[in-house]
Amino acid sequence: MTDNMTDIPKSHPRYLSLKMRESLVKGVEDGITSMAGLIAHGRGEMFDYLIGEETISTAERAEKKAVEEIIEAKNPVISVNGNVAALVPKEIVELGKTLDTKLEVNLFHRIPERVSKIKGALENNGAEEVFGLEPEEKIPGLDHKRALCSHEGIYTSDVVLVPLEDGDRAEALKKMGKKVITIDLNPLSRTSRVADITIVDNIVRAVPNMMEFEPLYDDFDNDENLKKTLLFMSERLKNLSEEI
Ligand code: ATP
Ligand code: MG
């Protein structure tokens, strides 16, 4: 995240949240993040409130399972969009190096200039190779621009981490037979429901966690984990309502 928030004191109770917003606004100004990305972030913030803005146990379990699947994969790829590049540019590059994955820029609203700016942002943070600038392949079942992906990256991947992904594309990747891992604060989104592993956590916490956590090496049922996440949210709301 950027450190240009001179006017927001660190003591502000919502400092971290405001810092994230500032990074995204800067992302838009720099041509990295789309306007729609700001709206997506707002939806994420709402769900983050419901889990208390911390990594809950179901998220921790999903993060550990994700680490396991990625390190066991033959061709794991991390997909990077404008929100990811604005919020965790350094951390996502580090995660790719830690877990030995490829990085590919993949946008919902594909604009070549934005793709190359995101690639630049990743390279400025130490990325050696970034895929997605000249995509040769198409994900079947999607309209032209959203389908584009690189041959060496997403197209031939076996495990793909698609944080903050659109539901349609997550589903199309599943249909290609890939193991789909997502980071998505909304446990009800289509992406969350269709993924093999859904990490219901803020990406600013999930990515550093995945660099620290040991792999799970245990059975994992994504539906069961999502159910527990929803129950956690509803019980937390019930407890909070009793405190008011
Ligand atoms: P879907 O298409 O899967 O039904 P959607 O249309 O609601 O979902 P998209 O805009 O396609 O959502 O994807 C963005 C998703 O990312 C949203 O579910 C949002 O809650 C989530 N999100 C936004 N910001 C963050 C963040 N910082 N960390 C984790 N998840 C986030
Ligand atoms: Mg969507």
PDB file of C-alpha atoms and ligand atoms in Angstrom:
ATOM      1  CA  MET A   1       0.000   0.000   0.000  1.00  0.00           C
ATOM      2  CA  THR A   2       1.153   3.518  -0.646  1.00  0.00           C
ATOM      3  CA  ASP A   3       2.425   5.673   2.214  1.00  0.00           C
ATOM      4  CA  ASN A   4       1.241   9.045   1.022  1.00  0.00           C
ATOM      5  CA  MET A   5      -1.478   9.552   3.596  1.00  0.00           C
ATOM      6  CA  THR A   6       0.012  12.478   5.384  1.00  0.00           C
ATOM      7  CA  ASP A   7      -3.367  13.778   6.529  1.00  0.00           C
ATOM      8  CA  ILE A   8      -4.692  10.588   8.097  1.00  0.00           C
ATOM      9  CA  PRO A   9      -3.162  10.026  11.530  1.00  0.00           C
ATOM     10  CA  LYS A  10      -2.152   6.460  12.364  1.00  0.00           C
ATOM     11  CA  SER A  11      -4.269   6.763  15.503  1.00  0.00           C
ATOM     12  CA  HIS A  12      -7.425   7.072  13.404  1.00  0.00           C
ATOM     13  CA  PRO A  13      -9.601   4.047  14.249  1.00  0.00           C
ATOM     14  CA  ARG A  14     -10.169   3.326  10.575  1.00  0.00           C
ATOM     15  CA  TYR A  15      -6.599   4.049   9.483  1.00  0.00           C
ATOM     16  CA  LEU A  16      -6.029   0.739   7.671  1.00  0.00           C
ATOM     17  CA  SER A  17      -9.358   0.925   5.900  1.00  0.00           C
ATOM     18  CA  LEU A  18      -8.709   4.512   4.821  1.00  0.00           C
ATOM     19  CA  LYS A  19      -5.241   3.568   3.658  1.00  0.00           C
ATOM     20  CA  MET A  20      -6.703   0.866   1.428  1.00  0.00           C
ATOM     21  CA  ARG A  21      -9.131   3.358  -0.075  1.00  0.00           C
ATOM     22  CA  GLU A  22      -6.298   5.783  -0.692  1.00  0.00           C
ATOM     23  CA  SER A  23      -4.282   3.072  -2.477  1.00  0.00           C
ATOM     24  CA  LEU A  24      -7.238   2.325  -4.742  1.00  0.00           C
ATOM     25  CA  VAL A  25      -7.870   5.990  -5.539  1.00  0.00           C
ATOM     26  CA  LYS A  26      -4.197   6.288  -6.433  1.00  0.00           C
ATOM     27  CA  GLY A  27      -4.593   3.124  -8.514  1.00  0.00           C
ATOM     28  CA  VAL A  28      -7.339   4.848 -10.507  1.00  0.00           C
ATOM     29  CA  GLU A  29      -5.248   8.006 -10.906  1.00  0.00           C
ATOM     30  CA  ASP A  30      -2.297   5.930 -12.109  1.00  0.00           C
ATOM     31  CA  GLY A  31      -4.448   4.064 -14.652  1.00  0.00           C
ATOM     32  CA  ILE A  32      -4.050   0.735 -12.843  1.00  0.00           C
ATOM     33  CA  THR A  33      -7.455   0.320 -11.216  1.00  0.00           C
ATOM     34  CA  SER A  34     -10.832   0.738 -12.930  1.00  0.00           C
ATOM     35  CA  MET A  35     -13.693   2.820 -11.560  1.00  0.00           C
ATOM     36  CA  ALA A  36     -15.700  -0.380 -11.218  1.00  0.00           C
ATOM     37  CA  GLY A  37     -12.864  -1.644  -9.025  1.00  0.00           C
ATOM     38  CA  LEU A  38     -13.731   1.032  -6.480  1.00  0.00           C
ATOM     39  CA  ILE A  39     -17.291  -0.263  -6.276  1.00  0.00           C
ATOM     40  CA  ALA A  40     -16.072  -3.848  -5.905  1.00  0.00           C
ATOM     41  CA  HIS A  41     -13.874  -2.724  -3.025  1.00  0.00           C
ATOM     42  CA  GLY A  42     -16.823  -1.090  -1.290  1.00  0.00           C
ATOM     43  CA  ARG A  43     -18.735  -4.361  -1.443  1.00  0.00           C
ATOM     44  CA  GLY A  44     -15.709  -6.146  -0.010  1.00  0.00           C
ATOM     45  CA  GLU A  45     -15.417  -3.626   2.845  1.00  0.00           C
ATOM     46  CA  MET A  46     -18.960  -4.357   3.875  1.00  0.00           C
ATOM     47  CA  PHE A  47     -18.277  -8.063   4.237  1.00  0.00           C
ATOM     48  CA  ASP A  48     -15.002  -7.330   6.032  1.00  0.00           C
ATOM     49  CA  TYR A  49     -17.035  -5.463   8.650  1.00  0.00           C
ATOM     50  CA  LEU A  50     -19.151  -8.582   9.156  1.00  0.00           C
ATOM     51  CA  ILE A  51     -16.127 -10.730  10.019  1.00  0.00           C
ATOM     52  CA  GLY A  52     -14.612  -8.062  12.297  1.00  0.00           C
ATOM     53  CA  GLU A  53     -11.841  -7.104   9.853  1.00  0.00           C
ATOM     54  CA  GLU A  54      -9.637  -9.993  10.886  1.00  0.00           C
ATOM     55  CA  THR A  55      -8.698 -13.426   9.568  1.00  0.00           C
ATOM     56  CA  ILE A  56     -11.264 -15.859  10.947  1.00  0.00           C
ATOM     57  CA  SER A  57     -10.548 -19.572  11.450  1.00  0.00           C
ATOM     58  CA  THR A  58     -12.327 -20.722   8.267  1.00  0.00           C
ATOM     59  CA  ALA A  59     -10.231 -18.268   6.248  1.00  0.00           C
ATOM     60  CA  GLU A  60      -7.064 -19.499   7.909  1.00  0.00           C
ATOM     61  CA  ARG A  61      -7.944 -23.076   6.970  1.00  0.00           C
ATOM     62  CA  ALA A  62      -8.655 -22.077   3.360  1.00  0.00           C
ATOM     63  CA  GLU A  63      -5.374 -20.149   3.188  1.00  0.00           C
ATOM     64  CA  LYS A  64      -3.445 -23.211   4.380  1.00  0.00           C
ATOM     65  CA  LYS A  65      -5.250 -25.449   1.871  1.00  0.00           C
ATOM     66  CA  ALA A  66      -4.486 -22.925  -0.884  1.00  0.00           C
ATOM     67  CA  VAL A  67      -0.785 -23.039   0.014  1.00  0.00           C
ATOM     68  CA  GLU A  68      -0.898 -26.840  -0.179  1.00  0.00           C
ATOM     69  CA  GLU A  69      -2.594 -26.889  -3.590  1.00  0.00           C
ATOM     70  CA  ILE A  70      -0.271 -24.268  -5.042  1.00  0.00           C
ATOM     71  CA  ILE A  71       2.951 -25.921  -3.927  1.00  0.00           C
ATOM     72  CA  GLU A  72       1.708 -29.305  -5.170  1.00  0.00           C
ATOM     73  CA  ALA A  73       0.694 -27.893  -8.585  1.00  0.00           C
ATOM     74  CA  LYS A  74       2.607 -28.339 -11.855  1.00  0.00           C
ATOM     75  CA  ASN A  75       1.860 -24.931 -13.320  1.00  0.00           C
ATOM     76  CA  PRO A  76       0.336 -22.639 -10.686  1.00  0.00           C
ATOM     77  CA  VAL A  77      -0.573 -19.120 -11.776  1.00  0.00           C
ATOM     78  CA  ILE A  78      -1.650 -16.052  -9.809  1.00  0.00           C
ATOM     79  CA  SER A  79      -3.998 -13.766 -11.725  1.00  0.00           C
ATOM     80  CA  VAL A  80      -3.538 -10.059 -10.992  1.00  0.00           C
ATOM     81  CA  ASN A  81      -6.138  -7.359 -11.624  1.00  0.00           C
ATOM     82  CA  GLY A  82      -6.230  -3.634 -10.947  1.00  0.00           C
ATOM     83  CA  ASN A  83      -7.416  -3.933  -7.346  1.00  0.00           C
ATOM     84  CA  VAL A  84      -4.789  -6.530  -6.492  1.00  0.00           C
ATOM     85  CA  ALA A  85      -2.063  -4.382  -8.069  1.00  0.00           C
ATOM     86  CA  ALA A  86      -3.191  -1.307  -6.129  1.00  0.00           C
ATOM     87  CA  LEU A  87      -3.567  -3.024  -2.751  1.00  0.00           C
ATOM     88  CA  VAL A  88      -0.760  -5.596  -2.586  1.00  0.00           C
ATOM     89  CA  PRO A  89       1.710  -5.057  -5.469  1.00  0.00           C
ATOM     90  CA  LYS A  90       4.765  -5.965  -3.432  1.00  0.00           C
ATOM     91  CA  GLU A  91       3.156  -8.781  -1.476  1.00  0.00           C
ATOM     92  CA  ILE A  92       1.677 -10.541  -4.524  1.00  0.00           C
ATOM     93  CA  VAL A  93       5.101 -10.598  -6.206  1.00  0.00           C
ATOM     94  CA  GLU A  94       6.611 -11.992  -2.994  1.00  0.00           C
ATOM     95  CA  LEU A  95       3.879 -14.627  -2.758  1.00  0.00           C
ATOM     96  CA  GLY A  96       4.581 -15.699  -6.338  1.00  0.00           C
ATOM     97  CA  LYS A  97       8.258 -16.105  -5.479  1.00  0.00           C
ATOM     98  CA  THR A  98       7.596 -17.872  -2.172  1.00  0.00           C
ATOM     99  CA  LEU A  99       5.206 -20.402  -3.721  1.00  0.00           C
ATOM    100  CA  ASP A 100       6.982 -20.541  -7.094  1.00  0.00           C
ATOM    101  CA  THR A 101       4.067 -19.457  -9.300  1.00  0.00           C
ATOM    102  CA  LYS A 102       3.722 -17.439 -12.482  1.00  0.00           C
ATOM    103  CA  LEU A 103       1.990 -14.055 -12.453  1.00  0.00           C
ATOM    104  CA  GLU A 104      -0.494 -13.059 -15.127  1.00  0.00           C
ATOM    105  CA  VAL A 105      -2.340  -9.794 -15.554  1.00  0.00           C
ATOM    106  CA  ASN A 106      -5.975 -10.571 -16.231  1.00  0.00           C
ATOM    107  CA  LEU A 107      -8.601  -7.862 -16.291  1.00  0.00           C
ATOM    108  CA  PHE A 108     -12.366  -7.834 -16.389  1.00  0.00           C
ATOM    109  CA  HIS A 109     -12.324  -4.660 -18.480  1.00  0.00           C
ATOM    110  CA  ARG A 110      -9.288  -5.392 -20.581  1.00  0.00           C
ATOM    111  CA  ILE A 111      -7.487  -2.266 -21.763  1.00  0.00           C
ATOM    112  CA  PRO A 112      -3.970  -2.931 -23.150  1.00  0.00           C
ATOM    113  CA  GLU A 113      -2.586   0.235 -21.565  1.00  0.00           C
ATOM    114  CA  ARG A 114      -3.853  -0.812 -18.151  1.00  0.00           C
ATOM    115  CA  VAL A 115      -2.378  -4.277 -18.574  1.00  0.00           C
ATOM    116  CA  SER A 116       1.046  -2.829 -19.295  1.00  0.00           C
ATOM    117  CA  LYS A 117       0.799  -0.402 -16.354  1.00  0.00           C
ATOM    118  CA  ILE A 118      -0.031  -3.262 -13.990  1.00  0.00           C
ATOM    119  CA  LYS A 119       2.847  -5.268 -15.448  1.00  0.00           C
ATOM    120  CA  GLY A 120       5.095  -2.253 -14.765  1.00  0.00           C
ATOM    121  CA  ALA A 121       3.850  -1.972 -11.185  1.00  0.00           C
ATOM    122  CA  LEU A 122       4.637  -5.654 -10.586  1.00  0.00           C
ATOM    123  CA  GLU A 123       8.073  -5.305 -12.152  1.00  0.00           C
ATOM    124  CA  ASN A 124       8.784  -2.264  -9.978  1.00  0.00           C
ATOM    125  CA  ASN A 125       8.119  -4.553  -7.054  1.00  0.00           C
ATOM    126  CA  GLY A 126      10.565  -7.201  -8.200  1.00  0.00           C
ATOM    127  CA  ALA A 127       8.595  -9.376 -10.639  1.00  0.00           C
ATOM    128  CA  GLU A 128      10.887 -10.943 -13.239  1.00  0.00           C
ATOM    129  CA  GLU A 129       8.285 -12.233 -15.661  1.00  0.00           C
ATOM    130  CA  VAL A 130       4.684 -11.132 -16.003  1.00  0.00           C
ATOM    131  CA  PHE A 131       2.303 -12.884 -18.416  1.00  0.00           C
ATOM    132  CA  GLY A 132      -0.833 -11.539 -20.022  1.00  0.00           C
ATOM    133  CA  LEU A 133       0.454  -8.662 -22.130  1.00  0.00           C
ATOM    134  CA  GLU A 134       0.121 -10.514 -25.421  1.00  0.00           C
ATOM    135  CA  PRO A 135      -2.472 -13.200 -24.747  1.00  0.00           C
ATOM    136  CA  GLU A 136      -2.580 -15.918 -27.408  1.00  0.00           C
ATOM    137  CA  GLU A 137      -5.436 -18.003 -26.054  1.00  0.00           C
ATOM    138  CA  LYS A 138      -9.080 -17.785 -25.090  1.00  0.00           C
ATOM    139  CA  ILE A 139     -10.939 -19.257 -22.146  1.00  0.00           C
ATOM    140  CA  PRO A 140     -13.886 -21.082 -23.777  1.00  0.00           C
ATOM    141  CA  GLY A 141     -17.365 -19.758 -23.089  1.00  0.00           C
ATOM    142  CA  LEU A 142     -16.525 -16.093 -22.455  1.00  0.00           C
ATOM    143  CA  ASP A 143     -16.882 -13.098 -24.754  1.00  0.00           C
ATOM    144  CA  HIS A 144     -13.749 -12.011 -26.589  1.00  0.00           C
ATOM    145  CA  LYS A 145     -11.910  -9.568 -24.311  1.00  0.00           C
ATOM    146  CA  ARG A 146     -12.679 -11.282 -21.031  1.00  0.00           C
ATOM    147  CA  ALA A 147     -11.599 -14.616 -22.478  1.00  0.00           C
ATOM    148  CA  LEU A 148      -8.054 -13.607 -23.400  1.00  0.00           C
ATOM    149  CA  CYS A 149      -5.223 -15.263 -21.520  1.00  0.00           C
ATOM    150  CA  SER A 150      -1.671 -16.357 -22.108  1.00  0.00           C
ATOM    151  CA  HIS A 151      -0.703 -19.846 -23.254  1.00  0.00           C
ATOM    152  CA  GLU A 152       2.146 -20.361 -20.805  1.00  0.00           C
ATOM    153  CA  GLY A 153       0.173 -18.840 -17.935  1.00  0.00           C
ATOM    154  CA  ILE A 154      -3.519 -19.264 -17.185  1.00  0.00           C
ATOM    155  CA  TYR A 155      -4.376 -21.333 -20.287  1.00  0.00           C
ATOM    156  CA  THR A 156      -2.087 -24.224 -19.350  1.00  0.00           C
ATOM    157  CA  SER A 157      -2.265 -23.776 -15.582  1.00  0.00           C
ATOM    158  CA  ASP A 158      -3.554 -26.566 -13.363  1.00  0.00           C
ATOM    159  CA  VAL A 159      -4.088 -24.432 -10.268  1.00  0.00           C
ATOM    160  CA  VAL A 160      -5.045 -20.794 -10.558  1.00  0.00           C
ATOM    161  CA  LEU A 161      -5.367 -18.200  -7.797  1.00  0.00           C
ATOM    162  CA  VAL A 162      -7.890 -15.599  -8.942  1.00  0.00           C
ATOM    163  CA  PRO A 163      -8.398 -13.027  -6.181  1.00  0.00           C
ATOM    164  CA  LEU A 164     -11.398 -10.669  -6.454  1.00  0.00           C
ATOM    165  CA  GLU A 165     -12.565 -12.459  -9.585  1.00  0.00           C
ATOM    166  CA  ASP A 166     -15.757 -12.213 -11.579  1.00  0.00           C
ATOM    167  CA  GLY A 167     -18.153 -15.133 -11.223  1.00  0.00           C
ATOM    168  CA  ASP A 168     -18.445 -15.910 -14.927  1.00  0.00           C
ATOM    169  CA  ARG A 169     -14.752 -16.204 -15.449  1.00  0.00           C
ATOM    170  CA  ALA A 170     -14.232 -18.281 -12.326  1.00  0.00           C
ATOM    171  CA  GLU A 171     -16.882 -20.651 -13.629  1.00  0.00           C
ATOM    172  CA  ALA A 172     -15.315 -20.783 -17.095  1.00  0.00           C
ATOM    173  CA  LEU A 173     -11.938 -21.639 -15.527  1.00  0.00           C
ATOM    174  CA  LYS A 174     -13.579 -24.431 -13.535  1.00  0.00           C
ATOM    175  CA  LYS A 175     -15.126 -25.787 -16.736  1.00  0.00           C
ATOM    176  CA  MET A 176     -11.626 -25.941 -18.240  1.00  0.00           C
ATOM    177  CA  GLY A 177     -10.800 -28.379 -15.437  1.00  0.00           C
ATOM    178  CA  LYS A 178      -8.631 -26.068 -13.375  1.00  0.00           C
ATOM    179  CA  LYS A 179      -8.449 -25.971  -9.626  1.00  0.00           C
ATOM    180  CA  VAL A 180      -9.722 -22.504  -8.803  1.00  0.00           C
ATOM    181  CA  ILE A 181      -8.682 -20.702  -5.633  1.00  0.00           C
ATOM    182  CA  THR A 182     -10.150 -17.298  -4.858  1.00  0.00           C
ATOM    183  CA  ILE A 183      -9.806 -14.602  -2.239  1.00  0.00           C
ATOM    184  CA  ASP A 184     -13.228 -12.999  -1.893  1.00  0.00           C
ATOM    185  CA  LEU A 185     -14.759 -11.326   1.151  1.00  0.00           C
ATOM    186  CA  ASN A 186     -18.270 -12.137  -0.054  1.00  0.00           C
ATOM    187  CA  PRO A 187     -19.023 -15.788   0.754  1.00  0.00           C
ATOM    188  CA  LEU A 188     -22.204 -15.534  -1.336  1.00  0.00           C
ATOM    189  CA  SER A 189     -20.650 -14.324  -4.592  1.00  0.00           C
ATOM    190  CA  ARG A 190     -20.790 -16.672  -7.567  1.00  0.00           C
ATOM    191  CA  THR A 191     -17.002 -16.788  -7.546  1.00  0.00           C
ATOM    192  CA  SER A 192     -16.991 -17.919  -3.917  1.00  0.00           C
ATOM    193  CA  ARG A 193     -19.558 -20.606  -4.639  1.00  0.00           C
ATOM    194  CA  VAL A 194     -17.882 -21.972  -7.746  1.00  0.00           C
ATOM    195  CA  ALA A 195     -14.267 -22.028  -6.508  1.00  0.00           C
ATOM    196  CA  ASP A 196     -12.574 -25.118  -5.114  1.00  0.00           C
ATOM    197  CA  ILE A 197     -11.061 -23.064  -2.317  1.00  0.00           C
ATOM    198  CA  THR A 198     -12.624 -19.780  -1.211  1.00  0.00           C
ATOM    199  CA  ILE A 199     -10.632 -17.593   1.131  1.00  0.00           C
ATOM    200  CA  VAL A 200     -13.105 -15.216   2.778  1.00  0.00           C
ATOM    201  CA  ASP A 201     -10.565 -12.674   3.954  1.00  0.00           C
ATOM    202  CA  ASN A 202      -9.280  -9.293   2.887  1.00  0.00           C
ATOM    203  CA  ILE A 203      -6.527  -9.677   0.318  1.00  0.00           C
ATOM    204  CA  VAL A 204      -4.280  -7.404   2.400  1.00  0.00           C
ATOM    205  CA  ARG A 205      -4.347 -10.052   5.156  1.00  0.00           C
ATOM    206  CA  ALA A 206      -4.694 -13.214   3.046  1.00  0.00           C
ATOM    207  CA  VAL A 207      -1.573 -12.713   0.931  1.00  0.00           C
ATOM    208  CA  PRO A 208       0.858 -12.122   3.842  1.00  0.00           C
ATOM    209  CA  ASN A 209      -0.769 -15.049   5.704  1.00  0.00           C
ATOM    210  CA  MET A 210      -0.137 -17.355   2.768  1.00  0.00           C
ATOM    211  CA  MET A 211       3.539 -16.483   2.872  1.00  0.00           C
ATOM    212  CA  GLU A 212       3.717 -17.530   6.518  1.00  0.00           C
ATOM    213  CA  PHE A 213       1.396 -20.504   6.773  1.00  0.00           C
ATOM    214  CA  GLU A 214       2.403 -24.127   6.447  1.00  0.00           C
ATOM    215  CA  PRO A 215       0.330 -26.210   3.986  1.00  0.00           C
ATOM    216  CA  LEU A 216      -2.790 -27.830   5.457  1.00  0.00           C
ATOM    217  CA  TYR A 217      -2.333 -31.455   4.288  1.00  0.00           C
ATOM    218  CA  ASP A 218      -5.832 -32.383   5.375  1.00  0.00           C
ATOM    219  CA  ASP A 219      -9.236 -32.865   3.722  1.00  0.00           C
ATOM    220  CA  PHE A 220     -11.015 -29.674   2.792  1.00  0.00           C
ATOM    221  CA  ASP A 221     -14.666 -29.217   1.868  1.00  0.00           C
ATOM    222  CA  ASN A 222     -15.258 -25.760   0.426  1.00  0.00           C
ATOM    223  CA  ASP A 223     -19.054 -25.831   0.850  1.00  0.00           C
ATOM    224  CA  GLU A 224     -18.652 -26.840   4.475  1.00  0.00           C
ATOM    225  CA  ASN A 225     -16.120 -24.062   5.017  1.00  0.00           C
ATOM    226  CA  LEU A 226     -18.427 -21.483   3.389  1.00  0.00           C
ATOM    227  CA  LYS A 227     -21.311 -22.675   5.554  1.00  0.00           C
ATOM    228  CA  LYS A 228     -19.207 -22.190   8.677  1.00  0.00           C
ATOM    229  CA  THR A 229     -18.184 -18.732   7.462  1.00  0.00           C
ATOM    230  CA  LEU A 230     -21.821 -17.666   7.019  1.00  0.00           C
ATOM    231  CA  LEU A 231     -22.682 -19.069  10.439  1.00  0.00           C
ATOM    232  CA  PHE A 232     -19.768 -17.154  11.940  1.00  0.00           C
ATOM    233  CA  MET A 233     -21.122 -13.946  10.402  1.00  0.00           C
ATOM    234  CA  SER A 234     -24.675 -14.524  11.569  1.00  0.00           C
ATOM    235  CA  GLU A 235     -23.650 -15.472  15.098  1.00  0.00           C
ATOM    236  CA  ARG A 236     -21.374 -12.476  15.312  1.00  0.00           C
ATOM    237  CA  LEU A 237     -24.237 -10.217  14.240  1.00  0.00           C
ATOM    238  CA  LYS A 238     -26.511 -11.827  16.826  1.00  0.00           C
ATOM    239  CA  ASN A 239     -23.926 -11.253  19.565  1.00  0.00           C
ATOM    240  CA  LEU A 240     -23.428  -7.660  18.487  1.00  0.00           C
ATOM    241  CA  SER A 241     -27.172  -7.053  18.468  1.00  0.00           C
ATOM    242  CA  GLU A 242     -27.322  -8.202  22.078  1.00  0.00           C
ATOM    243  CA  GLU A 243     -24.613  -5.719  23.064  1.00  0.00           C
ATOM    244  CA  ILE A 244     -26.483  -2.734  21.671  1.00  0.00           C
TER     245      ILE A 244
HETATM  246  P1  ATP B   1     -19.676 -12.540  -8.617  1.00  0.00           P
HETATM  247  O1  ATP B   1     -19.526 -12.095 -10.043  1.00  0.00           O
HETATM  248  O2  ATP B   1     -18.667 -13.535  -8.208  1.00  0.00           O
HETATM  249  O3  ATP B   1     -21.056 -12.951  -8.183  1.00  0.00           O
HETATM  250  P2  ATP B   1     -19.610  -9.745  -7.763  1.00  0.00           P
HETATM  251  O4  ATP B   1     -20.145  -9.383  -9.100  1.00  0.00           O
HETATM  252  O5  ATP B   1     -20.335  -9.346  -6.524  1.00  0.00           O
HETATM  253  O6  ATP B   1     -19.329 -11.303  -7.664  1.00  0.00           O
HETATM  254  P3  ATP B   1     -17.034  -8.824  -8.593  1.00  0.00           P
HETATM  255  O7  ATP B   1     -16.960  -7.370  -8.734  1.00  0.00           O
HETATM  256  O8  ATP B   1     -17.206  -9.678  -9.786  1.00  0.00           O
HETATM  257  O9  ATP B   1     -18.162  -9.180  -7.553  1.00  0.00           O
HETATM  258  O10 ATP B   1     -15.773  -9.349  -7.749  1.00  0.00           O
HETATM  259  C1  ATP B   1     -15.217  -8.658  -6.698  1.00  0.00           C
HETATM  260  C2  ATP B   1     -15.331  -9.451  -5.407  1.00  0.00           C
HETATM  261  O11 ATP B   1     -14.201  -9.147  -4.617  1.00  0.00           O
HETATM  262  C3  ATP B   1     -16.564  -9.079  -4.566  1.00  0.00           C
HETATM  263  O12 ATP B   1     -17.223 -10.236  -4.121  1.00  0.00           O
HETATM  264  C4  ATP B   1     -15.975  -8.335  -3.342  1.00  0.00           C
HETATM  265  O13 ATP B   1     -16.679  -8.627  -2.156  1.00  0.00           O
HETATM  266  C5  ATP B   1     -14.570  -8.883  -3.273  1.00  0.00           C
HETATM  267  N1  ATP B   1     -13.569  -7.936  -2.720  1.00  0.00           N
HETATM  268  C6  ATP B   1     -13.459  -6.609  -2.954  1.00  0.00           C
HETATM  269  N2  ATP B   1     -12.410  -6.067  -2.315  1.00  0.00           N
HETATM  270  C7  ATP B   1     -11.798  -7.092  -1.667  1.00  0.00           C
HETATM  271  C8  ATP B   1     -10.635  -7.191  -0.847  1.00  0.00           C
HETATM  272  N3  ATP B   1      -9.901  -6.120  -0.544  1.00  0.00           N
HETATM  273  N4  ATP B   1     -10.302  -8.404  -0.384  1.00  0.00           N
HETATM  274  C9  ATP B   1     -11.042  -9.500  -0.677  1.00  0.00           C
HETATM  275  N5  ATP B   1     -12.158  -9.478  -1.434  1.00  0.00           N
HETATM  276  C10 ATP B   1     -12.534  -8.298  -1.929  1.00  0.00           C
HETATM  277 MG    MG B   2     -19.403 -10.249 -11.011  1.00  0.00          MG
END
